[in-house]
PDB file of N, CA, C and O in Angstrom:
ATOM      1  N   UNK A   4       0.844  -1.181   0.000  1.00 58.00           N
ATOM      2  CA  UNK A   4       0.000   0.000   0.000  1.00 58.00           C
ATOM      3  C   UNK A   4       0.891   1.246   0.000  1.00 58.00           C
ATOM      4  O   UNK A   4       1.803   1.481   0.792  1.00 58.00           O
ATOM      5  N   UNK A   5       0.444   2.062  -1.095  1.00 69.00           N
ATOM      6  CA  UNK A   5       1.475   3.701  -0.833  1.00 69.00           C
ATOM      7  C   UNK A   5       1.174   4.171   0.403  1.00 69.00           C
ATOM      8  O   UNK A   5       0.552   3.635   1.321  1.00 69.00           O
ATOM      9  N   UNK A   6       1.716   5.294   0.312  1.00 75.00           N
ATOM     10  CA  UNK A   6       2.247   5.978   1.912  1.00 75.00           C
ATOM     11  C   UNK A   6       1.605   7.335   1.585  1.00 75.00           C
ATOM     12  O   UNK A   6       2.097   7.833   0.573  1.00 75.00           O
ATOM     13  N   UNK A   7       0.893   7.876   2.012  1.00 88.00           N
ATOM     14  CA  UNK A   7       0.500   9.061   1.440  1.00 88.00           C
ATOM     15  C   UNK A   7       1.559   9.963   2.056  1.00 88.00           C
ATOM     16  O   UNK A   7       2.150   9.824   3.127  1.00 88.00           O
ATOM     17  N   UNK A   8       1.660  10.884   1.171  1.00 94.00           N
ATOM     18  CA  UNK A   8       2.902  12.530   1.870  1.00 94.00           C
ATOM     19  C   UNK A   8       1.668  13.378   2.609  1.00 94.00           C
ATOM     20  O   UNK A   8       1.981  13.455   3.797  1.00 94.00           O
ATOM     21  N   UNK A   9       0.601  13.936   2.418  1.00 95.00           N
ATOM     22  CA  UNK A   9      -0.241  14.647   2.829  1.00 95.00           C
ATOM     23  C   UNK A   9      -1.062  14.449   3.383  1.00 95.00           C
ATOM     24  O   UNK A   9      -1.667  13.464   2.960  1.00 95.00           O
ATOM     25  N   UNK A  10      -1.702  15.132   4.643  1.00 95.00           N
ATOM     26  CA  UNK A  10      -3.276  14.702   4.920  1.00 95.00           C
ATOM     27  C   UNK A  10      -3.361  16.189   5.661  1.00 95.00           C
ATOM     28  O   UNK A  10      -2.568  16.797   6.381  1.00 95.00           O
ATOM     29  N   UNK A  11      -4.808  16.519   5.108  1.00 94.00           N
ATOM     30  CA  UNK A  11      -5.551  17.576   6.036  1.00 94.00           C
ATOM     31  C   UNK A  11      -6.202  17.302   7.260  1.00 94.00           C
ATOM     32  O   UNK A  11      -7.037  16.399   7.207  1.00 94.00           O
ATOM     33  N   UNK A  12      -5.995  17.959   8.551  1.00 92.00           N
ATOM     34  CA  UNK A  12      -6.504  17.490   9.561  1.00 92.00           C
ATOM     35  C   UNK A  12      -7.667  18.401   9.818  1.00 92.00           C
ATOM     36  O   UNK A  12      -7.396  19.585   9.620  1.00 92.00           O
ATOM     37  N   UNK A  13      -8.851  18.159  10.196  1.00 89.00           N
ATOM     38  CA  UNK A  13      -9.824  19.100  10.616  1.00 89.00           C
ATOM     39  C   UNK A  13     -10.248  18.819  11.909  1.00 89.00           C
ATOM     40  O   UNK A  13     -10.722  17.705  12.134  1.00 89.00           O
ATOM     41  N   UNK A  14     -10.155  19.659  12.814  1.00 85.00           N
ATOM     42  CA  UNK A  14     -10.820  19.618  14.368  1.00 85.00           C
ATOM     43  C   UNK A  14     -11.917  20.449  14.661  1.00 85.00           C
ATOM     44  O   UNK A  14     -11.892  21.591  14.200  1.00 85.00           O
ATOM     45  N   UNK A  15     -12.820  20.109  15.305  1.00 82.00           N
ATOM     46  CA  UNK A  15     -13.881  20.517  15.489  1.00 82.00           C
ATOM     47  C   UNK A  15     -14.092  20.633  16.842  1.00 82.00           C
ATOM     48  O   UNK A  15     -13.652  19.714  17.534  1.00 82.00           O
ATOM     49  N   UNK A  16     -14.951  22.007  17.663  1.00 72.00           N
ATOM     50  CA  UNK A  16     -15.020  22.081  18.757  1.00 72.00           C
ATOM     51  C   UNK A  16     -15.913  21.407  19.616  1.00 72.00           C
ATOM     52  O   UNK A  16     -17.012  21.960  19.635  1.00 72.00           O
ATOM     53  N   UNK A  17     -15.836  20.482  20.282  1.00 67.00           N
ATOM     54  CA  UNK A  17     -17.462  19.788  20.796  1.00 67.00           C
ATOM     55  C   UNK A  17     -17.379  20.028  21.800  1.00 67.00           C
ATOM     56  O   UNK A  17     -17.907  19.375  22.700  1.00 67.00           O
ATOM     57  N   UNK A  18     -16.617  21.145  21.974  1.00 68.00           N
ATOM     58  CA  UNK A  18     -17.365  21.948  23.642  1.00 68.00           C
ATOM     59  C   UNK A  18     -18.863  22.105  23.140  1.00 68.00           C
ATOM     60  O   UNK A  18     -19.627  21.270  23.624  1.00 68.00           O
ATOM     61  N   UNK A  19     -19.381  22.947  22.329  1.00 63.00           N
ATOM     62  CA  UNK A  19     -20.501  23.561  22.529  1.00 63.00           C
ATOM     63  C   UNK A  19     -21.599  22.689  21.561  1.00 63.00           C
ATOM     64  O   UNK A  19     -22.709  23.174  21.343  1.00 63.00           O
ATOM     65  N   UNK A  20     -21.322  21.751  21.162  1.00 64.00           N
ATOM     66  CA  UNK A  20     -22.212  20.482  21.063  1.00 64.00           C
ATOM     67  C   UNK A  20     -22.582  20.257  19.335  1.00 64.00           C
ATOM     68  O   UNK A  20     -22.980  19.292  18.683  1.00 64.00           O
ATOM     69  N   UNK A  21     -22.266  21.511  19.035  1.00 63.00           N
ATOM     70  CA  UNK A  21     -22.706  22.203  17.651  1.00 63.00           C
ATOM     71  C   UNK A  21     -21.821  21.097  16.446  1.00 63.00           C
ATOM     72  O   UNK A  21     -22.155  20.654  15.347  1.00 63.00           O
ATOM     73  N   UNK A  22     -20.437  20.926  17.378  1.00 61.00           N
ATOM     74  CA  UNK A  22     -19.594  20.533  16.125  1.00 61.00           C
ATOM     75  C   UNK A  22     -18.937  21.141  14.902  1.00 61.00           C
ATOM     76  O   UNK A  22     -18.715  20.534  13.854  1.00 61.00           O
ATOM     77  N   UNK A  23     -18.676  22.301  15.133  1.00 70.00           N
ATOM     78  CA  UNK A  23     -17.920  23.336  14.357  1.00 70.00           C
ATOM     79  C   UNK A  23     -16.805  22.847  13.945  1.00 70.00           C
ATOM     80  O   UNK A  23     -16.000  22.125  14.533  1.00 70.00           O
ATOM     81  N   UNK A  24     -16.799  23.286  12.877  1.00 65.00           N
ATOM     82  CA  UNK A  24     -14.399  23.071  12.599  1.00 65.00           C
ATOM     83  C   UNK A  24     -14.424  24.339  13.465  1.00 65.00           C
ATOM     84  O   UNK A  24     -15.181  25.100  14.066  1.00 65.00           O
ATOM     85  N   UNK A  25     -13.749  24.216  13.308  1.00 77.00           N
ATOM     86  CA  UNK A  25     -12.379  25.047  14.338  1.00 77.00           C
ATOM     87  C   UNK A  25     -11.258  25.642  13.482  1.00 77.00           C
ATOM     88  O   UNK A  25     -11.043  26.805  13.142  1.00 77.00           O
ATOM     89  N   UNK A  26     -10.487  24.284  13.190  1.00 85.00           N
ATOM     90  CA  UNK A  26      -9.372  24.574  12.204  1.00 85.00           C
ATOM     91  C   UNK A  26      -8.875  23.233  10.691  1.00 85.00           C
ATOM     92  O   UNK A  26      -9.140  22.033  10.616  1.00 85.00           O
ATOM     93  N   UNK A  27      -8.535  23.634  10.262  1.00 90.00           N
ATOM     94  CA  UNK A  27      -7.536  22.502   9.680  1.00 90.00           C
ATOM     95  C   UNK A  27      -6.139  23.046   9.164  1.00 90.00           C
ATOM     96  O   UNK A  27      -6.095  24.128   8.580  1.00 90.00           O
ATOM     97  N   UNK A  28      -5.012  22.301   9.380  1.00 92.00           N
ATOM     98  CA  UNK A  28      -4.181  22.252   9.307  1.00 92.00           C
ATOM     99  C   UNK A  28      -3.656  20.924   8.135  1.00 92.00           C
ATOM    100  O   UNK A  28      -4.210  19.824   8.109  1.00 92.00           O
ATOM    101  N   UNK A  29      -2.807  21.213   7.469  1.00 95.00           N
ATOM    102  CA  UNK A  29      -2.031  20.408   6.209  1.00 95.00           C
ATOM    103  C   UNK A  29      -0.636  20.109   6.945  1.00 95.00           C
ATOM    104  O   UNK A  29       0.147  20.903   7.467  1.00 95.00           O
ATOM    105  N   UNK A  30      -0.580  18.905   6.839  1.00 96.00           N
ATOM    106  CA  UNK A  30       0.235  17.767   7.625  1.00 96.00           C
ATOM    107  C   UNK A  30       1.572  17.313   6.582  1.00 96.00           C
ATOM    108  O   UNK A  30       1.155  17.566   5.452  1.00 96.00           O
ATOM    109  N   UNK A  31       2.569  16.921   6.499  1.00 96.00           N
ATOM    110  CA  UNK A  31       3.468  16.254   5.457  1.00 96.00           C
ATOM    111  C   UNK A  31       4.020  15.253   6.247  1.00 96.00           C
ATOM    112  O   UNK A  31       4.313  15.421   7.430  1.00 96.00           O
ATOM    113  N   UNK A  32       4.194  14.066   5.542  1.00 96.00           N
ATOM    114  CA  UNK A  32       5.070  12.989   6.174  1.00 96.00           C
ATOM    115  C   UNK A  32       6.410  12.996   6.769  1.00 96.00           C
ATOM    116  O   UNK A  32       7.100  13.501   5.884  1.00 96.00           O
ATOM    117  N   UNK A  33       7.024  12.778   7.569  1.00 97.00           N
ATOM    118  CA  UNK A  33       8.287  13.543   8.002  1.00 97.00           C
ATOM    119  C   UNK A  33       9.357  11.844   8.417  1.00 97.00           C
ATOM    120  O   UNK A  33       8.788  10.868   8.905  1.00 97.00           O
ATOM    121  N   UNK A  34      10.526  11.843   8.172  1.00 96.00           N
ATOM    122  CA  UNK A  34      11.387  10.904   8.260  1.00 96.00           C
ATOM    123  C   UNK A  34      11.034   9.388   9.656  1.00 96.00           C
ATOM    124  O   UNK A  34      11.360   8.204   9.727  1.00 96.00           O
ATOM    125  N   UNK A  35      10.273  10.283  10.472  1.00 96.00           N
ATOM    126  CA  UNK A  35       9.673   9.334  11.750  1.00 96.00           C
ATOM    127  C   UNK A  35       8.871   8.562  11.618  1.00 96.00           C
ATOM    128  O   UNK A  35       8.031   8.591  10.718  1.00 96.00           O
ATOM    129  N   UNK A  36       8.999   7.364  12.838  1.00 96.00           N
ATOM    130  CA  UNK A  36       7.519   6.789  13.247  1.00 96.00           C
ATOM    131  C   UNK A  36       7.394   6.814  14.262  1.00 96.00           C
ATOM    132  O   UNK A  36       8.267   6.919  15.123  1.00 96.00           O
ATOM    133  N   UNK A  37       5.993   6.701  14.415  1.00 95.00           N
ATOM    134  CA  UNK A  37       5.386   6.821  15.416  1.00 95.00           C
ATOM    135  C   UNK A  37       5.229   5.431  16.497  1.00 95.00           C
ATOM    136  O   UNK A  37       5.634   4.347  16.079  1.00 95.00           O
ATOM    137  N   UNK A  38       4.811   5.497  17.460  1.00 94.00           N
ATOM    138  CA  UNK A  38       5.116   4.542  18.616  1.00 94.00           C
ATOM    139  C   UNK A  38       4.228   2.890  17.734  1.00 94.00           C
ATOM    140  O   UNK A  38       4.809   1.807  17.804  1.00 94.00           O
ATOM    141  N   UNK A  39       3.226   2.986  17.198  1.00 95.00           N
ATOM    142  CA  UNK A  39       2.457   2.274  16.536  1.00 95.00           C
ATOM    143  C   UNK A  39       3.059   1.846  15.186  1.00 95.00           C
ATOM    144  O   UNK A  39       2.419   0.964  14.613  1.00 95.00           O
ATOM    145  N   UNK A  40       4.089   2.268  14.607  1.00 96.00           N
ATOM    146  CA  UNK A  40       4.770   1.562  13.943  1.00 96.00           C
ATOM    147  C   UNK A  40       4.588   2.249  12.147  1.00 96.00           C
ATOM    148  O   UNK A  40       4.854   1.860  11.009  1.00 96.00           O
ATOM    149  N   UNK A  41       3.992   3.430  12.784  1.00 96.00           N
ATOM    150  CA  UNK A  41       3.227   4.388  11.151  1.00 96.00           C
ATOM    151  C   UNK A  41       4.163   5.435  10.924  1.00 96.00           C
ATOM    152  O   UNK A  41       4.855   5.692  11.908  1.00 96.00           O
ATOM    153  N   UNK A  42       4.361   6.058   9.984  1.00 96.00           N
ATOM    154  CA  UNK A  42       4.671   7.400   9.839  1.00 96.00           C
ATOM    155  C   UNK A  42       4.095   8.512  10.760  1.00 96.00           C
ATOM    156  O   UNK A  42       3.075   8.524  11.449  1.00 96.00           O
ATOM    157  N   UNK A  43       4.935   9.318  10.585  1.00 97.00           N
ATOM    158  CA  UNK A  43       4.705  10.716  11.425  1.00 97.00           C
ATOM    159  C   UNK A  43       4.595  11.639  10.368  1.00 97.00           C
ATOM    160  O   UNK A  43       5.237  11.767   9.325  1.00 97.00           O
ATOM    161  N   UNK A  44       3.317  12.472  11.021  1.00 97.00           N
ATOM    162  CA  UNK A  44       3.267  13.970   9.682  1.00 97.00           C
ATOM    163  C   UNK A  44       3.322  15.047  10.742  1.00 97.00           C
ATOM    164  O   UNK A  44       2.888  14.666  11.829  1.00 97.00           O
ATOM    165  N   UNK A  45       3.618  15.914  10.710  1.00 96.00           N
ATOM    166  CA  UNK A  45       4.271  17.395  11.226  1.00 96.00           C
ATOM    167  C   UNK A  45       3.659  18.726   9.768  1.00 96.00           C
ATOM    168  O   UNK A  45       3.829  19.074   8.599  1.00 96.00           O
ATOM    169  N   UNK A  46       3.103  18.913  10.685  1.00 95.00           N
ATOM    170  CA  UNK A  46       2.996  20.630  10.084  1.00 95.00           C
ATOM    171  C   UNK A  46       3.612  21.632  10.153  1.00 95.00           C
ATOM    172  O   UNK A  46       3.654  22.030  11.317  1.00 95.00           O
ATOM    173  N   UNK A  47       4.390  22.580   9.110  1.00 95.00           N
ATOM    174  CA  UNK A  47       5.130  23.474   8.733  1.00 95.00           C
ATOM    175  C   UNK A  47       5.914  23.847  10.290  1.00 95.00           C
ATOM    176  O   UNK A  47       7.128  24.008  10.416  1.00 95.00           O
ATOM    177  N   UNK A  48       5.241  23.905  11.028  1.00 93.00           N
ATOM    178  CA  UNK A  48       6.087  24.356  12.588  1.00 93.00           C
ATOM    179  C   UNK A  48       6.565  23.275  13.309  1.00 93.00           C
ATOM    180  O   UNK A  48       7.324  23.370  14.273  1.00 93.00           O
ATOM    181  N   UNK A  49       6.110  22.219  12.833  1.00 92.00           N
ATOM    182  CA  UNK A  49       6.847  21.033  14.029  1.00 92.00           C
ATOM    183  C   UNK A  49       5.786  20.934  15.262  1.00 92.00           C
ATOM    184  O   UNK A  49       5.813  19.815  15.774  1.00 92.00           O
ATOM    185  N   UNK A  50       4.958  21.736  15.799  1.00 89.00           N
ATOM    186  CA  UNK A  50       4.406  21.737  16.830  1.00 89.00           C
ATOM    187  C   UNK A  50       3.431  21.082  16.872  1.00 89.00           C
ATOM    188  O   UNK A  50       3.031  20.950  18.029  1.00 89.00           O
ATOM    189  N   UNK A  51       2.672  20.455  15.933  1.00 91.00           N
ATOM    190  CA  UNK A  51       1.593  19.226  15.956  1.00 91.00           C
ATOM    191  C   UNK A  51       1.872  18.334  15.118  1.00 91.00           C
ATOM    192  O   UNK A  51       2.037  18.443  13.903  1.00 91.00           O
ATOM    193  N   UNK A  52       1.920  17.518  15.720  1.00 94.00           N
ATOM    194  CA  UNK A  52       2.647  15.835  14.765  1.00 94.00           C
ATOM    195  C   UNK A  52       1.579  14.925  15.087  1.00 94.00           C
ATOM    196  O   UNK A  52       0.901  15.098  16.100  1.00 94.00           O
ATOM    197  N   UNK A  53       1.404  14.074  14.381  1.00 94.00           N
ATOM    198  CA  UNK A  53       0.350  12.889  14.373  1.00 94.00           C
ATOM    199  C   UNK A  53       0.680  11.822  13.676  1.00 94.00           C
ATOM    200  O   UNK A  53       1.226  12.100  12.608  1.00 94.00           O
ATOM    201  N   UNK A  54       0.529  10.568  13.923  1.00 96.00           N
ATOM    202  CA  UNK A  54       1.372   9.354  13.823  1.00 96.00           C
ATOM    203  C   UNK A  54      -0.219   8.782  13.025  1.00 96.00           C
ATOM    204  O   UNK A  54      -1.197   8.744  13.770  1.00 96.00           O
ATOM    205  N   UNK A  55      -0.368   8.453  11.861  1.00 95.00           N
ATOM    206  CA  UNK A  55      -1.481   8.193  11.097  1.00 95.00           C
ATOM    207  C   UNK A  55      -1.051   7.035   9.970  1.00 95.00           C
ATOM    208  O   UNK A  55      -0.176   7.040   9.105  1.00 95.00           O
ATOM    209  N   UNK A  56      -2.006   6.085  10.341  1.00 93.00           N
ATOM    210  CA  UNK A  56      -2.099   4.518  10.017  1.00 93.00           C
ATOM    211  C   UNK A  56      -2.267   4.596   8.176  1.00 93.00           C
ATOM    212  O   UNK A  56      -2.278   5.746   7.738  1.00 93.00           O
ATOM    213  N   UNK A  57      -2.366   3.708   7.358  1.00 90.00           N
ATOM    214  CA  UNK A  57      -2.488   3.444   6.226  1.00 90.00           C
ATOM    215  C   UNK A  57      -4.245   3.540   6.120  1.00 90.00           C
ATOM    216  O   UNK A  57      -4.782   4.002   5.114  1.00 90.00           O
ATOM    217  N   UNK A  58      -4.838   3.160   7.016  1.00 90.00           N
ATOM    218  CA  UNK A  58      -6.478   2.530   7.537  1.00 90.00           C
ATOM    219  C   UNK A  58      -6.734   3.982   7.602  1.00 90.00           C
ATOM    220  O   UNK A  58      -7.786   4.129   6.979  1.00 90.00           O
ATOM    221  N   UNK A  59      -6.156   5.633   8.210  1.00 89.00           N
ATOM    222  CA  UNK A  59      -6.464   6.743   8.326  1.00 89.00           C
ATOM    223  C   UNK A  59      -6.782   7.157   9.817  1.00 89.00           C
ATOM    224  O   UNK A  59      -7.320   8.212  10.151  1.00 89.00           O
ATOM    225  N   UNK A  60      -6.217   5.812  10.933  1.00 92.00           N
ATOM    226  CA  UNK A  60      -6.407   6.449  12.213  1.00 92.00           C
ATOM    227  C   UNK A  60      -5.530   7.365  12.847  1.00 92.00           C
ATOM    228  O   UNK A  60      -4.355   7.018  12.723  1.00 92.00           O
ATOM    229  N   UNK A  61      -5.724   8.594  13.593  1.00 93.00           N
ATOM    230  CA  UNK A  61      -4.655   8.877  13.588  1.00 93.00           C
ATOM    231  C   UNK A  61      -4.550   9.164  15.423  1.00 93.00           C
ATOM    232  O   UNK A  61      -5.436   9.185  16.277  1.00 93.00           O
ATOM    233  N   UNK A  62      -2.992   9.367  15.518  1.00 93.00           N
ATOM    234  CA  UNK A  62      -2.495   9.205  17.151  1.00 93.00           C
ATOM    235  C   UNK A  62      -2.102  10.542  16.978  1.00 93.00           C
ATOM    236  O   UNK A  62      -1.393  10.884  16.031  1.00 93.00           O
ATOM    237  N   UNK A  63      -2.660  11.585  18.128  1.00 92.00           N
ATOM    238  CA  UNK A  63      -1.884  12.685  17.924  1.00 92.00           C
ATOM    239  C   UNK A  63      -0.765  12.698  18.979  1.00 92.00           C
ATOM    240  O   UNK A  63      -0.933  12.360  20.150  1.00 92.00           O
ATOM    241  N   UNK A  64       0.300  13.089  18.489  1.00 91.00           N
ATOM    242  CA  UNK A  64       1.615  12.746  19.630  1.00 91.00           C
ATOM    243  C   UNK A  64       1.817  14.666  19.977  1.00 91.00           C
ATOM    244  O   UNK A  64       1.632  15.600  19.197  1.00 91.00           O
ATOM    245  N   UNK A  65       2.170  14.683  21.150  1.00 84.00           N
ATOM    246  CA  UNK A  65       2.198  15.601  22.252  1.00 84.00           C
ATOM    247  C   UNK A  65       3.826  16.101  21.836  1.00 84.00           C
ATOM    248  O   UNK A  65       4.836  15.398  21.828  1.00 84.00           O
ATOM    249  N   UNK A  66       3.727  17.177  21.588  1.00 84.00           N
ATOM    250  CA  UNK A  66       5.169  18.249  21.468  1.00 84.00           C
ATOM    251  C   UNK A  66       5.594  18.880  22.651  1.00 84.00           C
ATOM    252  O   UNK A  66       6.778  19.078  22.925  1.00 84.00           O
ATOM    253  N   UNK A  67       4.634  19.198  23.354  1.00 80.00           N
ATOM    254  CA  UNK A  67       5.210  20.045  24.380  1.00 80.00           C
ATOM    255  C   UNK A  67       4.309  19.780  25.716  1.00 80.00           C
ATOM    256  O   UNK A  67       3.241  19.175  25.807  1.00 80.00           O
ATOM    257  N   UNK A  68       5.054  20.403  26.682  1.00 75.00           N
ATOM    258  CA  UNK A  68       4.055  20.258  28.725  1.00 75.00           C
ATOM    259  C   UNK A  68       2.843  20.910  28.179  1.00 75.00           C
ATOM    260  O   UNK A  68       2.980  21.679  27.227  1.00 75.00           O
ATOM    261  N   UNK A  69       1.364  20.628  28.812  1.00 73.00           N
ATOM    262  CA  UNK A  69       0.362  20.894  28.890  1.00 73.00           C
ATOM    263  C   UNK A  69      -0.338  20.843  27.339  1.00 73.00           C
ATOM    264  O   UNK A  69      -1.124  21.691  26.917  1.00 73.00           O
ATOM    265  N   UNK A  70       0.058  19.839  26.714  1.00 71.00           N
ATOM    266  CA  UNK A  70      -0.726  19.919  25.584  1.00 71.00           C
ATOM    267  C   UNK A  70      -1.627  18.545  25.820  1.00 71.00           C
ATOM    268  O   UNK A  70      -1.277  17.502  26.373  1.00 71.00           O
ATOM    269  N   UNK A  71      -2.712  18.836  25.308  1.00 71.00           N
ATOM    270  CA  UNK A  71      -4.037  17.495  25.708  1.00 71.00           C
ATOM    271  C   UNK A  71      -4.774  17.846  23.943  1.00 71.00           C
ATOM    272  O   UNK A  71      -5.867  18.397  23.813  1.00 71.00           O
ATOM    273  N   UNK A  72      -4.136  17.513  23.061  1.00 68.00           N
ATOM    274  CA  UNK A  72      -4.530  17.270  21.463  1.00 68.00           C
ATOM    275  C   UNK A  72      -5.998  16.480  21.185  1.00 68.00           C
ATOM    276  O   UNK A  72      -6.301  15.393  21.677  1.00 68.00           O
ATOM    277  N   UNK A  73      -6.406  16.875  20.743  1.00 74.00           N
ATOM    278  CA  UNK A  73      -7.899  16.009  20.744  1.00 74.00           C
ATOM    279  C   UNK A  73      -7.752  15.124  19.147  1.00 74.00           C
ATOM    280  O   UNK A  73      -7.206  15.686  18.198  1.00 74.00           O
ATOM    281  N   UNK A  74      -8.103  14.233  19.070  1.00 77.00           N
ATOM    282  CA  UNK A  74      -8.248  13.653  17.720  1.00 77.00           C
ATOM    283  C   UNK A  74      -9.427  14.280  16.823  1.00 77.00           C
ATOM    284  O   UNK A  74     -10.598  14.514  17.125  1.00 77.00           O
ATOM    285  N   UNK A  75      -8.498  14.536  15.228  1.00 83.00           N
ATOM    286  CA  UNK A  75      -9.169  15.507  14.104  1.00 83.00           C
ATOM    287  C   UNK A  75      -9.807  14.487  13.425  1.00 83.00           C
ATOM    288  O   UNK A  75      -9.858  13.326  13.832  1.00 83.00           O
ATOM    289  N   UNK A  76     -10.337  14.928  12.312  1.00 81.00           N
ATOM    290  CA  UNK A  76     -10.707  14.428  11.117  1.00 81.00           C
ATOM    291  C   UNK A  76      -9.806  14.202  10.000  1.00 81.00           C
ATOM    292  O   UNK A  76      -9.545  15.249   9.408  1.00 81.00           O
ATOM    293  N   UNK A  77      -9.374  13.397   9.632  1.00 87.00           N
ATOM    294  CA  UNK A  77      -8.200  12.989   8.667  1.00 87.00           C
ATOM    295  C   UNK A  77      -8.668  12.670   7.070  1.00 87.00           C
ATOM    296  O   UNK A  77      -9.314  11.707   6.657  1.00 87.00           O
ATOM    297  N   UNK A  78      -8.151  13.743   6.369  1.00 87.00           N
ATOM    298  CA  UNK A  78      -7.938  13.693   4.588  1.00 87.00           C
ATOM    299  C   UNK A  78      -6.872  13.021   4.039  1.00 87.00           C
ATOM    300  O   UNK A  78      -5.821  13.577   4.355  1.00 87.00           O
ATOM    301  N   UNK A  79      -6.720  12.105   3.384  1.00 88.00           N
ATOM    302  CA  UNK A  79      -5.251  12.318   2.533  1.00 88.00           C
ATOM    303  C   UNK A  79      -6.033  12.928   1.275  1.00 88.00           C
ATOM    304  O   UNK A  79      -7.149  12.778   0.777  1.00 88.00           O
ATOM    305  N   UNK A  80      -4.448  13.984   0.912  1.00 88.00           N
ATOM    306  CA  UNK A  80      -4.596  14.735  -0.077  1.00 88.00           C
ATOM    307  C   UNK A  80      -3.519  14.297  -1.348  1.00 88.00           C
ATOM    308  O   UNK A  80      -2.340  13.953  -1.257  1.00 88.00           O
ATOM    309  N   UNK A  81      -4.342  14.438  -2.504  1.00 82.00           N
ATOM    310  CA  UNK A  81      -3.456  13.986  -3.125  1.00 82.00           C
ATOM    311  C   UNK A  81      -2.295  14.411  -4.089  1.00 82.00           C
ATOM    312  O   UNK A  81      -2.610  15.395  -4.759  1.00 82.00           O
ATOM    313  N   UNK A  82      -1.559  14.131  -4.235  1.00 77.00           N
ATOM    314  CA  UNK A  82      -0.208  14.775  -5.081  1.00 77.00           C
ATOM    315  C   UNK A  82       0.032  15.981  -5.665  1.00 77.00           C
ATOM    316  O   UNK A  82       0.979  16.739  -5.454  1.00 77.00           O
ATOM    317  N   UNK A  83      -0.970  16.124  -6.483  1.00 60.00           N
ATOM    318  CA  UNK A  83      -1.254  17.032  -7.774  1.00 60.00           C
ATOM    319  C   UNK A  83      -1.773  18.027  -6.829  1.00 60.00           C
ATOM    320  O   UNK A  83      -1.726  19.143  -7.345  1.00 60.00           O
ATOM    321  N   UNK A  84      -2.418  18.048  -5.222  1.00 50.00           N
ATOM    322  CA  UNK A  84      -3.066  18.899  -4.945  1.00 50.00           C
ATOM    323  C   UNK A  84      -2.006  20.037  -3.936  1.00 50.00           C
ATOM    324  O   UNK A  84      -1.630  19.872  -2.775  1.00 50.00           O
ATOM    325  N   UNK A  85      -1.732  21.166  -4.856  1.00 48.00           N
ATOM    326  CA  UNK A  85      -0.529  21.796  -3.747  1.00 48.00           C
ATOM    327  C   UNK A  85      -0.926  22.875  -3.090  1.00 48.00           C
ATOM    328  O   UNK A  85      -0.149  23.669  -2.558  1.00 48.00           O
ATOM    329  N   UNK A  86      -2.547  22.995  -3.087  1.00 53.00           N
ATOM    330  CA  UNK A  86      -2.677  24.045  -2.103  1.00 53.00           C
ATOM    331  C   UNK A  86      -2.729  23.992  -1.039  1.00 53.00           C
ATOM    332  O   UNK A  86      -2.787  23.036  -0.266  1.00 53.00           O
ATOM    333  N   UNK A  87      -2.703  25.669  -0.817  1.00 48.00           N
ATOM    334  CA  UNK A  87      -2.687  25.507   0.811  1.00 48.00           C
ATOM    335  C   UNK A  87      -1.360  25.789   1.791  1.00 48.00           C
ATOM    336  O   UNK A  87      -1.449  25.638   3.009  1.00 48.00           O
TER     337      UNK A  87
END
C-alpha cells in the first residue's frame, strides 16, 4: 500500500455540542515513526505531529508540557493537490 505525503486534519469544537471546525491544518510525512509503527506527519512548525495509520487512524503525539490534542478528522490529499 502507498504511503501518502499529505493529509488535512480538521478539528472541530465539541465543547458547545454544535460541532464546528475550528481549524484545519495540512500535515506532510516527516522521516519518523510513530510509537504504533506508522509514519509521522508534522505541520510546517513542528508543533503538531500525528502518527497516522495506512487505515487513516490517527495518534496525535504531544510536542510540548500541557498539551491534551484532541483527535481531528483525517484527509489524505493527493499529489497534484498543492494548495494551501
Amino acid at each position: 500500500m502507498k504511503t501518502v505525503d499529505r493529509y488535512r486534519l480538521t478539528f472541530t469544537d465539541r465543547s458547545s455540542g454544535a460541532g464546528v471546525v475550528t481549524d484545519e491544518v495540512i500535515v506532510e510525512r516527516t522521516d519518523a515513526v510513530g510509537p504504533g509503527g506508522h509514519p509521522v506527519y508534522s505541520d510546517p512548525t513542528g508543533i503538531l505531529r500525528a502518527e497516522i495509520s495506512p487505515a487513516g487512524e490517527v495518534r496525535m503525539l504531544v510536542t510540548g508540557v500541557y498539551q491534551s490534542p484532541q483527535a481531528p478528522r483525517v484527509e489524505a490529499l493527493p499529489e497534484a493537490d498543492q494548495s494551501s
